[in-house]
Amino acid sequence: ALVMAQPARAQIPVIDPATWRLRITVDDKPLREISYRELLALPRQERYVTLRCISNTLQSNLMGNALWSGITLSQLVDR
């Protein structure tokens, strides 16, 4: 069985898509800035990934498989 912990006080962030911007910096120097609309327009990729808990021992089974989707870091940095 898959059990996921959910913090009691977790809140979904609220943003204004018209003004929200993702700013990427390197050593506190601006590298790129992208709007919410531009971010959503980037082609998404899907990958099956196995994640293993860092505190997992050889006898533990703290791992799971999932299909993750989104954009790659290179799509943001190499623009």
Coordinates of C-alpha atoms in Angstrom, one line a residue:
A1 CA 0.0 0.0 0.0
L2 CA 1.2 3.5 -0.8
V3 CA 1.0 5.9 2.1
M4 CA 1.7 9.6 1.6
A5 CA 2.1 12.1 4.4
Q6 CA 0.2 15.4 4.0
P7 CA 1.2 18.2 6.4
A8 CA -1.8 19.5 8.3
R9 CA -1.1 23.1 7.4
A10 CA -0.2 22.7 3.7
Q11 CA -1.7 25.3 1.6
I12 CA -2.0 25.6 -2.2
P13 CA -0.2 28.8 -3.3
V14 CA -2.3 31.4 -5.0
I15 CA -0.8 33.3 -7.8
D16 CA -1.9 35.9 -10.4
P17 CA -1.0 34.2 -13.8
A18 CA -1.0 37.6 -15.4
T19 CA 1.8 39.0 -13.3
W20 CA 3.6 35.9 -12.0
R21 CA 7.2 35.5 -13.3
L22 CA 9.8 32.8 -12.8
R23 CA 13.2 34.4 -12.3
I24 CA 16.3 32.2 -12.7
T25 CA 19.5 33.6 -11.2
V26 CA 23.1 32.3 -11.0
D27 CA 25.2 33.7 -8.2
D28 CA 22.6 36.4 -7.7
K29 CA 22.9 37.5 -11.3
P30 CA 19.7 37.3 -13.5
L31 CA 19.9 34.6 -16.1
R32 CA 16.3 34.2 -17.4
E33 CA 12.8 35.4 -16.7
I34 CA 9.7 33.6 -18.0
S35 CA 6.0 34.4 -17.6
Y36 CA 3.4 31.9 -16.5
R37 CA 2.0 31.8 -20.0
E38 CA 5.4 31.1 -21.5
L39 CA 6.0 28.4 -18.9
L40 CA 2.8 26.6 -19.8
A41 CA 3.6 26.8 -23.5
L42 CA 6.8 24.8 -23.2
P43 CA 6.6 21.2 -24.4
R44 CA 6.1 18.8 -21.6
Q45 CA 7.9 15.5 -21.2
E46 CA 6.8 12.4 -19.4
R47 CA 9.1 9.9 -17.7
Y48 CA 8.6 6.9 -15.5
V49 CA 10.9 7.3 -12.6
T50 CA 11.8 5.2 -9.5
L51 CA 12.3 7.2 -6.4
R52 CA 14.1 5.7 -3.4
C53 CA 14.1 7.2 0.1
I54 CA 17.5 8.4 1.1
S55 CA 17.2 6.6 4.5
N56 CA 16.3 3.3 2.8
T57 CA 18.5 0.4 3.7
L58 CA 19.0 -2.8 1.6
Q59 CA 16.3 -4.5 3.6
S60 CA 13.8 -1.6 3.3
N61 CA 11.2 -1.1 0.6
L62 CA 10.9 2.7 0.8
M63 CA 10.6 3.3 -2.9
G64 CA 8.0 3.8 -5.6
N65 CA 7.5 4.3 -9.3
A66 CA 5.5 7.1 -10.9
L67 CA 5.0 8.8 -14.2
W68 CA 6.2 12.3 -13.8
S69 CA 5.4 15.1 -16.4
G70 CA 6.7 18.6 -16.8
I71 CA 9.6 20.5 -18.4
T72 CA 13.3 20.0 -18.0
L73 CA 15.7 22.4 -16.4
S74 CA 17.5 22.7 -19.7
Q75 CA 14.3 24.0 -21.3
L76 CA 14.5 26.9 -18.9
V77 CA 18.2 27.6 -18.7
D78 CA 19.1 27.1 -22.3
R79 CA 16.4 29.3 -23.8

